[in-house]
GROMACS .gro file of C-alpha atoms in nm:
model
  251
    1LYS     CA    1   0.000   0.000   0.000
    2GLN     CA    2   0.142   0.335  -0.106
    3GLN     CA    3   0.087   0.638   0.112
    4GLY     CA    4   0.213   0.994   0.113
    5GLN     CA    5   0.224   1.272   0.369
    6ASN     CA    6   0.202   1.648   0.330
    7PHE     CA    7   0.340   1.857   0.616
    8VAL     CA    8   0.252   2.223   0.672
    9PHE     CA    9   0.459   2.416   0.924
   10ARG     CA   10   0.381   2.759   1.066
   11ASN     CA   11   0.636   3.028   1.150
   12THR     CA   12   0.954   2.841   1.073
   13ARG     CA   13   1.275   2.894   0.881
   14TYR     CA   14   1.476   2.705   0.621
   15ILE     CA   15   1.853   2.700   0.585
   16LYS     CA   16   2.073   2.520   0.335
   17ASN     CA   17   2.053   2.184   0.505
   18PRO     CA   18   2.064   1.990   0.284
   19PHE     CA   19   2.160   2.224   0.002
   20PRO     CA   20   1.895   2.224  -0.273
   21ASP     CA   21   1.986   2.002  -0.569
   22ASN     CA   22   2.265   1.817  -0.387
   23TRP     CA   23   2.306   1.442  -0.372
   24VAL     CA   24   2.414   1.383  -0.014
   25PRO     CA   25   2.563   1.069   0.147
   26GLU     CA   26   2.270   1.023   0.384
   27ASP     CA   27   2.020   1.059   0.099
   28ASN     CA   28   1.816   1.306   0.305
   29HIS     CA   29   1.703   1.523   0.016
   30CYS     CA   30   1.342   1.547  -0.099
   31MET     CA   31   1.210   1.190  -0.133
   32GLY     CA   32   1.537   1.053   0.005
   33TRP     CA   33   1.506   0.755   0.236
   34GLN     CA   34   1.646   0.950   0.532
   35GLY     CA   35   1.456   1.273   0.470
   36GLU     CA   36   1.345   1.427   0.798
   37ILE     CA   37   1.144   1.723   0.919
   38ALA     CA   38   1.298   1.802   1.257
   39GLN     CA   39   1.456   2.124   1.132
   40PHE     CA   40   1.112   2.275   1.062
   41LYS     CA   41   0.995   2.306   1.418
   42ALA     CA   42   0.885   2.659   1.507
   43GLN     CA   43   1.183   2.892   1.506
   44GLN     CA   44   1.239   3.261   1.560
   45ARG     CA   45   1.311   3.478   1.262
   46HIS     CA   46   1.673   3.586   1.222
   47SER     CA   47   1.742   3.946   1.128
   48SER     CA   48   1.915   3.840   0.805
   49ASP     CA   49   1.634   3.607   0.689
   50THR     CA   50   1.429   3.673   0.380
   51VAL     CA   51   1.058   3.661   0.466
   52HIS     CA   52   0.793   3.464   0.277
   53GLU     CA   53   0.421   3.417   0.327
   54GLU     CA   54   0.422   3.065   0.180
   55LEU     CA   55   0.719   2.848   0.081
   56PHE     CA   56   0.703   2.510  -0.097
   57LEU     CA   57   1.025   2.316  -0.049
   58LEU     CA   58   1.154   2.106  -0.341
   59ASN     CA   59   1.513   2.038  -0.237
   60THR     CA   60   1.548   1.755  -0.488
   61PRO     CA   61   1.887   1.679  -0.649
   62GLN     CA   62   1.946   1.814  -1.000
   63ALA     CA   63   1.580   1.907  -1.037
   64HIS     CA   64   1.680   2.156  -1.306
   65SER     CA   65   1.733   1.860  -1.543
   66PHE     CA   66   1.464   1.673  -1.734
   67GLN     CA   67   1.553   1.336  -1.585
   68HIS     CA   68   1.544   1.431  -1.219
   69PHE     CA   69   1.252   1.668  -1.254
   70THR     CA   70   1.059   1.376  -1.404
   71ASP     CA   71   1.167   1.106  -1.159
   72HIS     CA   72   1.135   1.326  -0.847
   73VAL     CA   73   0.974   1.667  -0.869
   74PHE     CA   74   0.632   1.615  -1.025
   75LYS     CA   75   0.531   1.365  -0.756
   76PRO     CA   76   0.545   1.591  -0.449
   77VAL     CA   77   0.399   1.875  -0.657
   78ILE     CA   78   0.097   1.665  -0.757
   79GLN     CA   79   0.061   1.536  -0.401
   80ALA     CA   80   0.061   1.889  -0.255
   81MET     CA   81  -0.136   2.054  -0.534
   82HIS     CA   82  -0.436   2.133  -0.314
   83LEU     CA   83  -0.208   2.324  -0.074
   84LEU     CA   84  -0.045   2.548  -0.335
   85SER     CA   85  -0.160   2.881  -0.473
   86PRO     CA   86  -0.026   3.144  -0.715
   87LYS     CA   87   0.128   3.326  -0.417
   88THR     CA   88   0.334   3.023  -0.304
   89ASP     CA   89   0.709   3.067  -0.343
   90VAL     CA   90   0.882   2.749  -0.466
   91LEU     CA   91   1.239   2.673  -0.364
   92VAL     CA   92   1.440   2.475  -0.620
   93GLY     CA   93   1.812   2.456  -0.688
   94GLU     CA   94   1.985   2.538  -1.015
   95THR     CA   95   1.852   2.741  -1.307
   96LEU     CA   96   1.614   2.518  -1.506
   97LEU     CA   97   1.663   2.375  -1.853
   98ASP     CA   98   1.411   2.497  -2.111
   99SER     CA   99   1.212   2.172  -2.113
  100VAL     CA  100   1.182   2.186  -1.732
  101LYS     CA  101   1.072   2.550  -1.741
  102GLU     CA  102   0.795   2.446  -1.980
  103MET     CA  103   0.687   2.160  -1.752
  104TYR     CA  104   0.666   2.385  -1.447
  105GLY     CA  105   0.414   2.589  -1.646
  106TRP     CA  106   0.185   2.287  -1.659
  107PHE     CA  107   0.130   2.301  -1.282
  108GLN     CA  108  -0.144   2.562  -1.286
  109PRO     CA  109  -0.124   2.671  -0.919
  110VAL     CA  110   0.254   2.718  -0.947
  111ASN     CA  111   0.355   3.070  -1.047
  112TYR     CA  112   0.685   3.042  -1.235
  113SER     CA  113   0.778   3.398  -1.141
  114ARG     CA  114   0.782   3.287  -0.775
  115ILE     CA  115   1.045   3.015  -0.819
  116ILE     CA  116   1.352   3.078  -0.604
  117TRP     CA  117   1.694   2.943  -0.702
  118GLY     CA  118   1.845   2.774  -0.396
  119LYS     CA  119   2.196   2.806  -0.536
  120ASP     CA  120   2.164   3.182  -0.485
  121MET     CA  121   2.076   3.152  -0.116
  122ASP     CA  122   2.324   3.322   0.114
  123GLN     CA  123   2.097   3.347   0.418
  124GLY     CA  124   1.807   3.173   0.589
  125MET     CA  125   1.445   3.193   0.481
  126TYR     CA  126   1.169   3.265   0.732
  127THR     CA  127   0.820   3.165   0.625
  128LYS     CA  128   0.480   3.192   0.783
  129LYS     CA  129   0.376   2.872   0.605
  130LEU     CA  130   0.615   2.600   0.486
  131ILE     CA  131   0.481   2.315   0.270
  132HIS     CA  132   0.681   1.994   0.265
  133ALA     CA  133   0.551   1.701   0.058
  134CYS     CA  134   0.863   1.493   0.015
  135ARG     CA  135   0.716   1.184   0.180
  136CYS     CA  136   0.535   1.047  -0.123
  137PRO     CA  137   0.531   0.724  -0.325
  138PHE     CA  138   0.809   0.711  -0.581
  139TRP     CA  139   0.576   0.581  -0.855
  140ALA     CA  140   0.204   0.609  -0.788
  141PRO     CA  141  -0.023   0.549  -1.090
  142TYR     CA  142  -0.267   0.813  -0.968
  143ASN     CA  143  -0.001   1.086  -0.957
  144LEU     CA  144   0.122   0.993  -1.303
  145GLN     CA  145  -0.229   0.997  -1.446
  146ARG     CA  146  -0.298   1.336  -1.285
  147TRP     CA  147   0.017   1.480  -1.440
  148GLN     CA  148  -0.072   1.346  -1.785
  149GLU     CA  149  -0.419   1.498  -1.763
  150MET     CA  150  -0.283   1.830  -1.637
  151ALA     CA  151  -0.024   1.851  -1.916
  152LEU     CA  152  -0.210   1.695  -2.210
  153GLY     CA  153  -0.575   1.732  -2.120
  154PRO     CA  154  -0.839   1.495  -1.982
  155GLU     CA  155  -0.844   1.288  -2.302
  156SER     CA  156  -0.479   1.185  -2.270
  157GLY     CA  157  -0.433   0.817  -2.339
  158ALA     CA  158  -0.761   0.788  -2.529
  159VAL     CA  159  -0.605   0.666  -2.857
  160PRO     CA  160  -0.628   0.281  -2.857
  161MET     CA  161  -0.314   0.077  -2.918
  162GLN     CA  162  -0.445  -0.049  -3.250
  163GLN     CA  163  -0.415   0.305  -3.385
  164ARG     CA  164  -0.072   0.380  -3.235
  165LYS     CA  165   0.180   0.243  -3.484
  166THR     CA  166   0.512   0.401  -3.381
  167VAL     CA  167   0.791   0.225  -3.194
  168LEU     CA  168   1.017   0.496  -3.051
  169TYR     CA  169   1.389   0.435  -3.001
  170TYR     CA  170   1.588   0.657  -2.766
  171SER     CA  171   1.956   0.676  -2.860
  172ARG     CA  172   2.254   0.772  -2.647
  173SER     CA  173   2.500   0.698  -2.925
  174ARG     CA  174   2.424   0.973  -3.172
  175LEU     CA  175   2.563   1.325  -3.185
  176ASP     CA  176   2.273   1.494  -3.012
  177GLN     CA  177   2.337   1.820  -2.827
  178ASN     CA  178   2.044   1.742  -2.598
  179ILE     CA  179   2.213   1.437  -2.447
  180GLN     CA  180   2.363   1.556  -2.119
  181ASN     CA  181   2.556   1.236  -2.050
  182GLY     CA  182   2.730   1.061  -2.336
  183GLY     CA  183   2.787   0.737  -2.149
  184ARG     CA  184   2.611   0.403  -2.196
  185ARG     CA  185   2.640   0.406  -2.572
  186VAL     CA  186   2.508   0.108  -2.767
  187LEU     CA  187   2.810  -0.008  -2.968
  188ASN     CA  188   2.608  -0.209  -3.221
  189GLU     CA  189   2.320   0.035  -3.243
  190GLU     CA  190   2.274   0.010  -3.620
  191GLN     CA  191   2.234  -0.366  -3.592
  192VAL     CA  192   1.986  -0.318  -3.306
  193LEU     CA  193   1.781  -0.074  -3.511
  194GLN     CA  194   1.778  -0.307  -3.810
  195ALA     CA  195   1.671  -0.598  -3.589
  196ILE     CA  196   1.378  -0.391  -3.463
  197ARG     CA  197   1.279  -0.298  -3.819
  198ASP     CA  198   1.296  -0.664  -3.920
  199LEU     CA  199   1.077  -0.764  -3.625
  200LEU     CA  200   0.818  -0.498  -3.708
  201ALA     CA  201   0.808  -0.612  -4.068
  202GLN     CA  202   0.763  -0.971  -3.952
  203ARG     CA  203   0.475  -0.866  -3.722
  204ASN     CA  204   0.304  -0.707  -4.026
  205GLN     CA  205   0.091  -0.468  -3.818
  206GLY     CA  206   0.183  -0.148  -4.002
  207GLU     CA  207   0.430  -0.042  -3.732
  208SER     CA  208   0.728   0.183  -3.800
  209LEU     CA  209   1.047   0.261  -3.610
  210GLU     CA  210   1.129   0.620  -3.516
  211VAL     CA  211   1.453   0.738  -3.357
  212LEU     CA  212   1.376   1.011  -3.107
  213ASP     CA  213   1.466   1.360  -3.232
  214ILE     CA  214   1.327   1.630  -3.005
  215ASN     CA  215   1.424   1.897  -3.258
  216LYS     CA  216   1.134   1.781  -3.477
  217HIS     CA  217   0.892   1.921  -3.218
  218LYS     CA  218   0.837   2.292  -3.156
  219THR     CA  219   0.779   2.244  -2.784
  220TYR     CA  220   0.829   1.966  -2.536
  221LYS     CA  221   0.453   1.938  -2.500
  222ASP     CA  222   0.434   1.858  -2.873
  223LEU     CA  223   0.671   1.566  -2.814
  224ALA     CA  224   0.472   1.450  -2.510
  225MET     CA  225   0.150   1.459  -2.712
  226HIS     CA  226   0.315   1.271  -2.999
  227ILE     CA  227   0.420   0.993  -2.761
  228ASN     CA  228   0.079   0.981  -2.598
  229GLN     CA  229  -0.118   0.960  -2.922
  230ASN     CA  230   0.112   0.772  -3.162
  231VAL     CA  231   0.366   0.557  -2.975
  232ARG     CA  232   0.294   0.199  -2.867
  233ALA     CA  233   0.643   0.109  -2.738
  234ILE     CA  234   0.963   0.289  -2.630
  235VAL     CA  235   1.301   0.116  -2.655
  236GLY     CA  236   1.650   0.230  -2.555
  237PRO     CA  237   1.940   0.203  -2.310
  238HIS     CA  238   1.909   0.314  -1.949
  239GLY     CA  239   1.903   0.694  -1.928
  240GLY     CA  240   1.697   1.007  -1.887
  241GLY     CA  241   1.540   0.979  -2.232
  242LEU     CA  242   1.351   0.667  -2.127
  243LEU     CA  243   1.158   0.880  -1.880
  244ASN     CA  244   0.959   1.003  -2.178
  245LEU     CA  245   0.759   0.687  -2.113
  246VAL     CA  246   0.562   0.890  -1.856
  247TRP     CA  247   0.367   1.028  -2.153
  248ALA     CA  248   0.284   0.687  -2.295
  249ALA     CA  249  -0.079   0.580  -2.302
  250ARG     CA  250  -0.181   0.348  -2.021
  251ASP     CA  251  -0.215   0.038  -2.242
   0.00000   0.00000   0.00000
């Protein structure tokens, strides 16, 4: 049984402990197995603190990147959605990549102009209301479905598999400026691609192989919609690109 917890603290302060967007040995970042809330007990404001009415804490490692936004951030945001408002400040770490900036815009209560970069913090933050939703299931089907509907509309996933004919291959071996980590290359990738084409031809279901090229899509939402409406399978080596499967239809 999967359960999550939202905590709301009154009149407390936050300091860089742990530092936003850091992987730490104790794994006590947002959604880390040793994450704790003891530091948020009521505290007096320090004279050097910045003051906030509402603060939503997302101290999740490398949340500026597509991969770690997708495998960490959206879950506590969805879980705490009913507690957020356009006046809620959101604490993240590094400056966001363009695709992540676009995805933040899909969370309607979240005001992008109120995102605070934790890397720029040089003092504590005092807040009248601190929202902490890091205790949440790592993969909960409900949260994933809510995110799909929020991003792509209530009809996401409505195209039946019989009409989705694309098999999408995610490559880490090609010269793609969007690949942040060039490791885990498939040395015999051309043979792998040909084997997939041969299998699709043998299946004789009108399927075609497509190698992922995000530059073919004007926005990241266009790519997400393409996957949701046209793709029946995603294949590739371990890596951030495989997280595009979050947009796949449920069947």
